[in-house]
Amino acid sequence: MSVSVPLHADVLDPYPHAARSYLLMRDQQVLWQRAPDLQLQPASLAKLLTALVVLESDWKADRWLTVSKYAASVPPSRLGLQAGEQITAGAALAAMLIRSANDACRVLVEGFSANLTPFTTRMKARAVQLGMTDSNFVDPCGFDADGQHSTVTDLLKLAQAARSVPLIAHLTALSEAQLITRAGRTIKFNSTNALLGRLEGAQGLKTGNTSQAGQCLIAYARRQNHEVWLVMLGGTQRWWLAHGMIDDAFDAARAH
């Protein structure tokens, strides 16, 4: 369920050095935030929007997709797919969301659109539907691009919409997975989300990291009857900071 994010000037910012921009919400209430409307590169957090677009298209998880030379040559994070190999759309989606694999992301996007322009047009339209009024997406895999930007406020809306899709919720909560190419090569991969299995109640959701965006994170955790969302853009030492911020949010809930 997506909710509107209340933006109040008196919301506390107890972690001013955690990130250039962050927003922490507990049980539909914003507890802490910093520069929530600052437009920054979203890095691979954009892949959540890509996932929504492909799943709302003519989605067939068992459709075989061929790895192009371009997809095989994209920068990390990647699986090491080889040009000419074939993987299923479902496997490409899983690798994109769990490992944040850029080669799998390109394979997936190319399987739905011959070039990026029609695909990014659909991304922008979907973002508008989600009420992401301060965002513009240029690259489906989140590579830094001129004119591309989002905010932690908008990305929370995207994250909640994405997690409402059972398949996305399932995949982003996995700490590891594997795929098998059509030729029978098995590729095992781990999640880029270091909170999974280390932070109590962590259930996803997506990481990102580029030279312009810095360390980015959308984290979701649930304990008993409470849930916490944390979105960070331009973070520093995101794992232990995010772990501490989320723990603090749950501790504050118990204190009440």
C-alpha positions as a LaTeX table, in Angstrom:
\begin{tabular}{lrrr}
\hline
Residue & $x$ (\AA) & $y$ (\AA) & $z$ (\AA) \\
\hline
Met1 & 0.00 & 0.00 & 0.00 \\
Ser2 & 1.38 & 3.38 & $-0.98$ \\
Val3 & 0.86 & 6.31 & 1.31 \\
Ser4 & 1.46 & 10.02 & 1.07 \\
Val5 & 4.53 & 11.14 & 2.97 \\
Pro6 & 3.93 & 13.95 & 5.44 \\
Leu7 & 6.75 & 16.44 & 5.26 \\
His8 & 7.00 & 18.53 & 8.42 \\
Ala9 & 9.75 & 20.98 & 9.18 \\
Asp10 & 9.82 & 19.81 & 12.79 \\
Val11 & 10.60 & 16.17 & 11.94 \\
Leu12 & 13.91 & 15.38 & 13.59 \\
Asp13 & 17.21 & 14.83 & 11.81 \\
Pro14 & 19.24 & 12.87 & 14.40 \\
Tyr15 & 21.62 & 11.44 & 11.78 \\
Pro16 & 22.90 & 14.49 & 9.84 \\
His17 & 25.99 & 12.67 & 8.57 \\
Ala18 & 24.30 & 9.43 & 7.53 \\
Ala19 & 23.50 & 10.53 & 3.98 \\
Arg20 & 22.97 & 13.58 & 1.80 \\
Ser21 & 19.28 & 12.73 & 2.02 \\
Tyr22 & 17.33 & 10.15 & 4.00 \\
Leu23 & 13.83 & 9.40 & 5.22 \\
Leu24 & 12.81 & 6.93 & 7.90 \\
Met25 & 9.17 & 5.97 & 8.32 \\
Arg26 & 7.74 & 3.77 & 11.05 \\
Asp27 & 4.14 & 2.57 & 10.84 \\
Gln28 & 3.21 & 5.15 & 8.18 \\
Gln29 & 4.68 & 8.06 & 10.16 \\
Val30 & 7.86 & 9.87 & 9.20 \\
Leu31 & 10.13 & 9.87 & 12.24 \\
Trp32 & 13.37 & 11.29 & 10.89 \\
Gln33 & 14.45 & 12.86 & 7.64 \\
Arg34 & 17.12 & 14.96 & 6.00 \\
Ala35 & 16.60 & 16.97 & 2.79 \\
Pro36 & 13.67 & 14.77 & 1.72 \\
Asp37 & 13.07 & 16.73 & $-1.50$ \\
Leu38 & 16.71 & 16.92 & $-2.61$ \\
Gln39 & 16.97 & 15.60 & $-6.17$ \\
Leu40 & 19.83 & 13.12 & $-6.53$ \\
Gln41 & 20.88 & 10.26 & $-8.80$ \\
Pro42 & 19.01 & 7.10 & $-7.64$ \\
Ala43 & 21.58 & 4.54 & $-8.84$ \\
Ser44 & 20.21 & 0.98 & $-8.93$ \\
Leu45 & 17.17 & 1.88 & $-6.85$ \\
Ala46 & 15.74 & 2.67 & $-10.31$ \\
Lys47 & 15.65 & $-1.07$ & $-10.96$ \\
Leu48 & 12.53 & $-1.32$ & $-8.80$ \\
Leu49 & 10.70 & 0.83 & $-11.34$ \\
Thr50 & 12.13 & $-1.27$ & $-14.17$ \\
Ala51 & 10.77 & $-4.37$ & $-12.42$ \\
Leu52 & 7.30 & $-2.83$ & $-12.18$ \\
Val53 & 7.31 & $-1.91$ & $-15.85$ \\
Val54 & 8.31 & $-5.37$ & $-17.09$ \\
Leu55 & 5.90 & $-7.17$ & $-14.79$ \\
Glu56 & 3.05 & $-4.98$ & $-15.98$ \\
Ser57 & 3.92 & $-5.72$ & $-19.61$ \\
Asp58 & 3.49 & $-9.02$ & $-21.46$ \\
Trp59 & 5.27 & $-10.84$ & $-18.64$ \\
Lys60 & 6.28 & $-14.44$ & $-19.19$ \\
Ala61 & 8.82 & $-15.63$ & $-16.67$ \\
Asp62 & 9.85 & $-18.65$ & $-18.75$ \\
Arg63 & 10.58 & $-16.68$ & $-21.93$ \\
Trp64 & 14.18 & $-17.14$ & $-23.08$ \\
Leu65 & 16.21 & $-13.97$ & $-23.61$ \\
Thr66 & 19.51 & $-13.77$ & $-25.48$ \\
Val67 & 22.44 & $-11.90$ & $-23.96$ \\
Ser68 & 23.66 & $-9.22$ & $-26.38$ \\
Lys69 & 27.27 & $-8.11$ & $-26.70$ \\
Tyr70 & 26.29 & $-4.82$ & $-25.10$ \\
Ala71 & 24.59 & $-6.47$ & $-22.14$ \\
Ala72 & 27.60 & $-8.74$ & $-21.60$ \\
Ser73 & 29.95 & $-5.75$ & $-21.50$ \\
Val74 & 28.19 & $-3.42$ & $-19.04$ \\
Pro75 & 30.06 & $-2.39$ & $-15.88$ \\
Pro76 & 29.55 & $-4.11$ & $-12.50$ \\
Ser77 & 27.70 & $-5.18$ & $-10.54$ \\
Arg78 & 27.21 & $-8.12$ & $-12.89$ \\
Leu79 & 26.79 & $-11.88$ & $-13.11$ \\
Gly80 & 29.35 & $-12.43$ & $-15.87$ \\
Leu81 & 26.83 & $-13.35$ & $-18.54$ \\
Gln82 & 28.37 & $-14.10$ & $-21.93$ \\
Ala83 & 27.19 & $-12.81$ & $-25.27$ \\
Gly84 & 24.97 & $-15.36$ & $-26.96$ \\
Glu85 & 23.92 & $-17.09$ & $-23.75$ \\
Gln86 & 20.23 & $-17.36$ & $-22.99$ \\
Ile87 & 18.51 & $-16.93$ & $-19.65$ \\
Thr88 & 14.83 & $-16.73$ & $-18.78$ \\
Ala89 & 13.09 & $-13.44$ & $-18.10$ \\
Gly90 & 12.37 & $-14.69$ & $-14.59$ \\
Ala91 & 16.04 & $-15.39$ & $-13.97$ \\
Ala92 & 17.03 & $-11.97$ & $-15.32$ \\
Leu93 & 14.50 & $-10.29$ & $-13.03$ \\
Ala94 & 15.78 & $-12.21$ & $-10.01$ \\
Ala95 & 19.42 & $-11.37$ & $-10.73$ \\
Met96 & 18.56 & $-7.72$ & $-11.29$ \\
Leu97 & 16.72 & $-7.40$ & $-7.99$ \\
Ile98 & 18.84 & $-9.66$ & $-5.78$ \\
Arg99 & 22.37 & $-9.14$ & $-7.13$ \\
Ser100 & 21.61 & $-5.78$ & $-8.80$ \\
Ala101 & 23.28 & $-7.33$ & $-11.84$ \\
Asn102 & 23.55 & $-4.80$ & $-14.64$ \\
Asp103 & 24.10 & $-7.40$ & $-17.35$ \\
Ala104 & 20.88 & $-9.18$ & $-16.32$ \\
Cys105 & 19.10 & $-5.82$ & $-16.19$ \\
Arg106 & 20.13 & $-4.97$ & $-19.77$ \\
Val107 & 19.08 & $-8.42$ & $-20.97$ \\
Leu108 & 15.69 & $-7.95$ & $-19.38$ \\
Val109 & 15.14 & $-4.46$ & $-20.79$ \\
Glu110 & 16.33 & $-5.46$ & $-24.26$ \\
Gly111 & 13.91 & $-8.37$ & $-24.16$ \\
Phe112 & 11.02 & $-5.93$ & $-23.81$ \\
Ser113 & 12.24 & $-3.03$ & $-25.94$ \\
Ala114 & 14.67 & $-2.83$ & $-28.84$ \\
Asn115 & 16.01 & 0.49 & $-27.57$ \\
Leu116 & 15.91 & 2.39 & $-24.30$ \\
Thr117 & 13.72 & 5.33 & $-25.31$ \\
Pro118 & 10.34 & 3.54 & $-25.38$ \\
Phe119 & 11.20 & 1.74 & $-22.16$ \\
Thr120 & 12.22 & 4.87 & $-20.28$ \\
Thr121 & 9.06 & 6.56 & $-21.56$ \\
Arg122 & 7.06 & 3.81 & $-19.86$ \\
Met123 & 9.15 & 4.23 & $-16.71$ \\
Lys124 & 8.38 & 7.93 & $-16.59$ \\
Ala125 & 4.66 & 7.30 & $-17.11$ \\
Arg126 & 4.62 & 4.74 & $-14.32$ \\
Ala127 & 6.46 & 7.14 & $-12.03$ \\
Val128 & 3.80 & 9.76 & $-12.70$ \\
Gln129 & 1.10 & 7.23 & $-11.78$ \\
Leu130 & 2.89 & 6.64 & $-8.48$ \\
Gly131 & 2.94 & 10.35 & $-7.73$ \\
Met132 & 6.72 & 10.63 & $-8.09$ \\
Thr133 & 6.56 & 14.30 & $-9.03$ \\
Asp134 & 10.24 & 15.09 & $-8.32$ \\
Ser135 & 11.75 & 12.23 & $-10.33$ \\
Asn136 & 12.99 & 11.66 & $-13.85$ \\
Phe137 & 14.42 & 8.35 & $-15.05$ \\
Val138 & 16.81 & 8.06 & $-17.98$ \\
Asp139 & 18.57 & 4.72 & $-17.51$ \\
Pro140 & 16.55 & 1.59 & $-16.57$ \\
Cys141 & 19.50 & 0.09 & $-14.70$ \\
Gly142 & 20.32 & 3.22 & $-12.75$ \\
Phe143 & 23.62 & 4.24 & $-14.33$ \\
Asp144 & 24.36 & 7.91 & $-13.73$ \\
Ala145 & 22.78 & 9.97 & $-16.52$ \\
Asp146 & 22.19 & 13.62 & $-17.26$ \\
Gly147 & 18.70 & 14.65 & $-16.25$ \\
Gln148 & 18.11 & 11.58 & $-14.10$ \\
His149 & 17.12 & 12.23 & $-10.51$ \\
Ser150 & 14.79 & 11.25 & $-7.71$ \\
Thr151 & 14.17 & 11.99 & $-4.05$ \\
Val152 & 13.86 & 9.83 & $-0.95$ \\
Thr153 & 10.21 & 10.91 & $-0.75$ \\
Asp154 & 9.50 & 9.66 & $-4.26$ \\
Leu155 & 11.55 & 6.51 & $-3.84$ \\
Leu156 & 9.55 & 5.55 & $-0.77$ \\
Lys157 & 6.42 & 5.66 & $-2.93$ \\
Leu158 & 8.16 & 3.46 & $-5.50$ \\
Ala159 & 9.39 & 1.04 & $-2.85$ \\
Gln160 & 5.96 & 0.58 & $-1.30$ \\
Ala161 & 4.38 & 0.00 & $-4.70$ \\
Ala162 & 7.10 & $-2.49$ & $-5.64$ \\
Arg163 & 6.87 & $-4.43$ & $-2.41$ \\
Ser164 & 3.09 & $-4.74$ & $-2.84$ \\
Val165 & 3.88 & $-7.04$ & $-5.79$ \\
Pro166 & 4.36 & $-10.51$ & $-4.25$ \\
Leu167 & 7.11 & $-11.57$ & $-6.67$ \\
Ile168 & 9.18 & $-8.45$ & $-6.01$ \\
Ala169 & 8.67 & $-8.79$ & $-2.26$ \\
His170 & 9.81 & $-12.42$ & $-2.43$ \\
Leu171 & 12.89 & $-11.82$ & $-4.56$ \\
Thr172 & 14.17 & $-8.77$ & $-2.69$ \\
Ala173 & 14.05 & $-10.69$ & 0.59 \\
Leu174 & 16.33 & $-13.47$ & $-0.66$ \\
Ser175 & 19.95 & $-13.44$ & 0.45 \\
Glu176 & 21.08 & $-15.77$ & $-2.33$ \\
Ala177 & 19.82 & $-17.49$ & $-5.46$ \\
Gln178 & 20.97 & $-19.13$ & $-8.66$ \\
Leu179 & 20.04 & $-19.34$ & $-12.32$ \\
Ile180 & 20.70 & $-21.89$ & $-15.03$ \\
Thr181 & 21.37 & $-20.79$ & $-18.59$ \\
Arg182 & 19.73 & $-22.56$ & $-21.51$ \\
Ala183 & 23.03 & $-24.36$ & $-22.12$ \\
Gly184 & 23.06 & $-25.61$ & $-18.54$ \\
Arg185 & 25.57 & $-23.27$ & $-16.90$ \\
Thr186 & 24.69 & $-22.62$ & $-13.27$ \\
Ile187 & 25.37 & $-19.14$ & $-11.89$ \\
Lys188 & 25.04 & $-18.61$ & $-8.15$ \\
Phe189 & 24.76 & $-15.11$ & $-6.73$ \\
Asn190 & 24.31 & $-13.35$ & $-3.40$ \\
Ser191 & 22.21 & $-10.33$ & $-2.53$ \\
Thr192 & 23.89 & $-6.94$ & $-2.41$ \\
Asn193 & 21.76 & $-6.14$ & 0.66 \\
Ala194 & 24.05 & $-6.72$ & 3.64 \\
Leu195 & 21.17 & $-6.22$ & 6.10 \\
Leu196 & 19.51 & $-9.49$ & 5.11 \\
Gly197 & 20.30 & $-12.14$ & 7.70 \\
Arg198 & 22.08 & $-9.59$ & 9.89 \\
Leu199 & 19.37 & $-7.14$ & 10.91 \\
Glu200 & 16.43 & $-8.60$ & 12.79 \\
Gly201 & 13.28 & $-8.48$ & 10.68 \\
Ala202 & 15.00 & $-7.26$ & 7.48 \\
Gln203 & 12.95 & $-8.20$ & 4.42 \\
Gly204 & 14.60 & $-6.22$ & 1.62 \\
Leu205 & 14.58 & $-4.15$ & $-0.47$ \\
Lys206 & 17.19 & $-2.63$ & $-2.85$ \\
Thr207 & 20.70 & $-1.22$ & $-2.94$ \\
Gly208 & 22.52 & 1.14 & $-5.27$ \\
Asn209 & 25.97 & 2.66 & $-5.63$ \\
Thr210 & 27.45 & 4.86 & $-8.38$ \\
Ser211 & 30.10 & 7.56 & $-8.45$ \\
Gln212 & 27.51 & 10.35 & $-8.56$ \\
Ala213 & 24.83 & 8.75 & $-6.40$ \\
Gly214 & 27.09 & 7.42 & $-3.66$ \\
Gln215 & 25.79 & 4.68 & $-1.40$ \\
Cys216 & 22.02 & 4.28 & $-1.74$ \\
Leu217 & 19.59 & 2.03 & 0.05 \\
Ile218 & 15.93 & 1.21 & 0.45 \\
Ala219 & 15.51 & $-0.99$ & 3.52 \\
Tyr220 & 12.36 & $-2.58$ & 4.89 \\
Ala221 & 12.11 & $-4.38$ & 8.22 \\
Arg222 & 9.26 & $-5.74$ & 10.29 \\
Arg223 & 9.21 & $-6.76$ & 13.96 \\
Gln224 & 6.03 & $-7.87$ & 15.68 \\
Asn225 & 3.39 & $-5.28$ & 14.78 \\
His226 & 5.78 & $-2.57$ & 13.64 \\
Glu227 & 7.36 & $-1.89$ & 10.28 \\
Val228 & 10.15 & 0.48 & 9.30 \\
Trp229 & 11.13 & 1.90 & 5.92 \\
Leu230 & 14.47 & 3.63 & 5.39 \\
Val231 & 15.50 & 5.35 & 2.16 \\
Met232 & 19.04 & 6.75 & 1.84 \\
Leu233 & 20.67 & 8.63 & $-1.04$ \\
Gly234 & 24.32 & 9.66 & $-1.00$ \\
Gly235 & 25.00 & 7.62 & 2.09 \\
Thr236 & 28.25 & 6.98 & 3.92 \\
Gln237 & 28.97 & 3.70 & 5.67 \\
Arg238 & 25.38 & 2.78 & 4.96 \\
Trp239 & 25.28 & $-0.68$ & 6.49 \\
Trp240 & 26.10 & 0.01 & 10.12 \\
Leu241 & 24.34 & 3.38 & 10.00 \\
Ala242 & 21.18 & 1.89 & 8.50 \\
His243 & 21.32 & $-0.99$ & 10.97 \\
Gly244 & 21.53 & 1.45 & 13.88 \\
Met245 & 18.84 & 3.79 & 12.56 \\
Ile246 & 16.36 & 0.97 & 12.06 \\
Asp247 & 17.14 & $-0.52$ & 15.47 \\
Asp248 & 16.62 & 2.90 & 17.04 \\
Ala249 & 13.25 & 3.26 & 15.31 \\
Phe250 & 12.03 & $-0.07$ & 16.69 \\
Asp251 & 13.41 & 0.77 & 20.14 \\
Ala252 & 11.49 & 4.05 & 20.08 \\
Ala253 & 8.30 & 2.15 & 19.24 \\
Arg254 & 8.74 & $-0.10$ & 22.27 \\
Ala255 & 9.39 & 2.94 & 24.46 \\
His256 & 5.90 & 4.18 & 23.61 \\
\hline
\end{tabular}
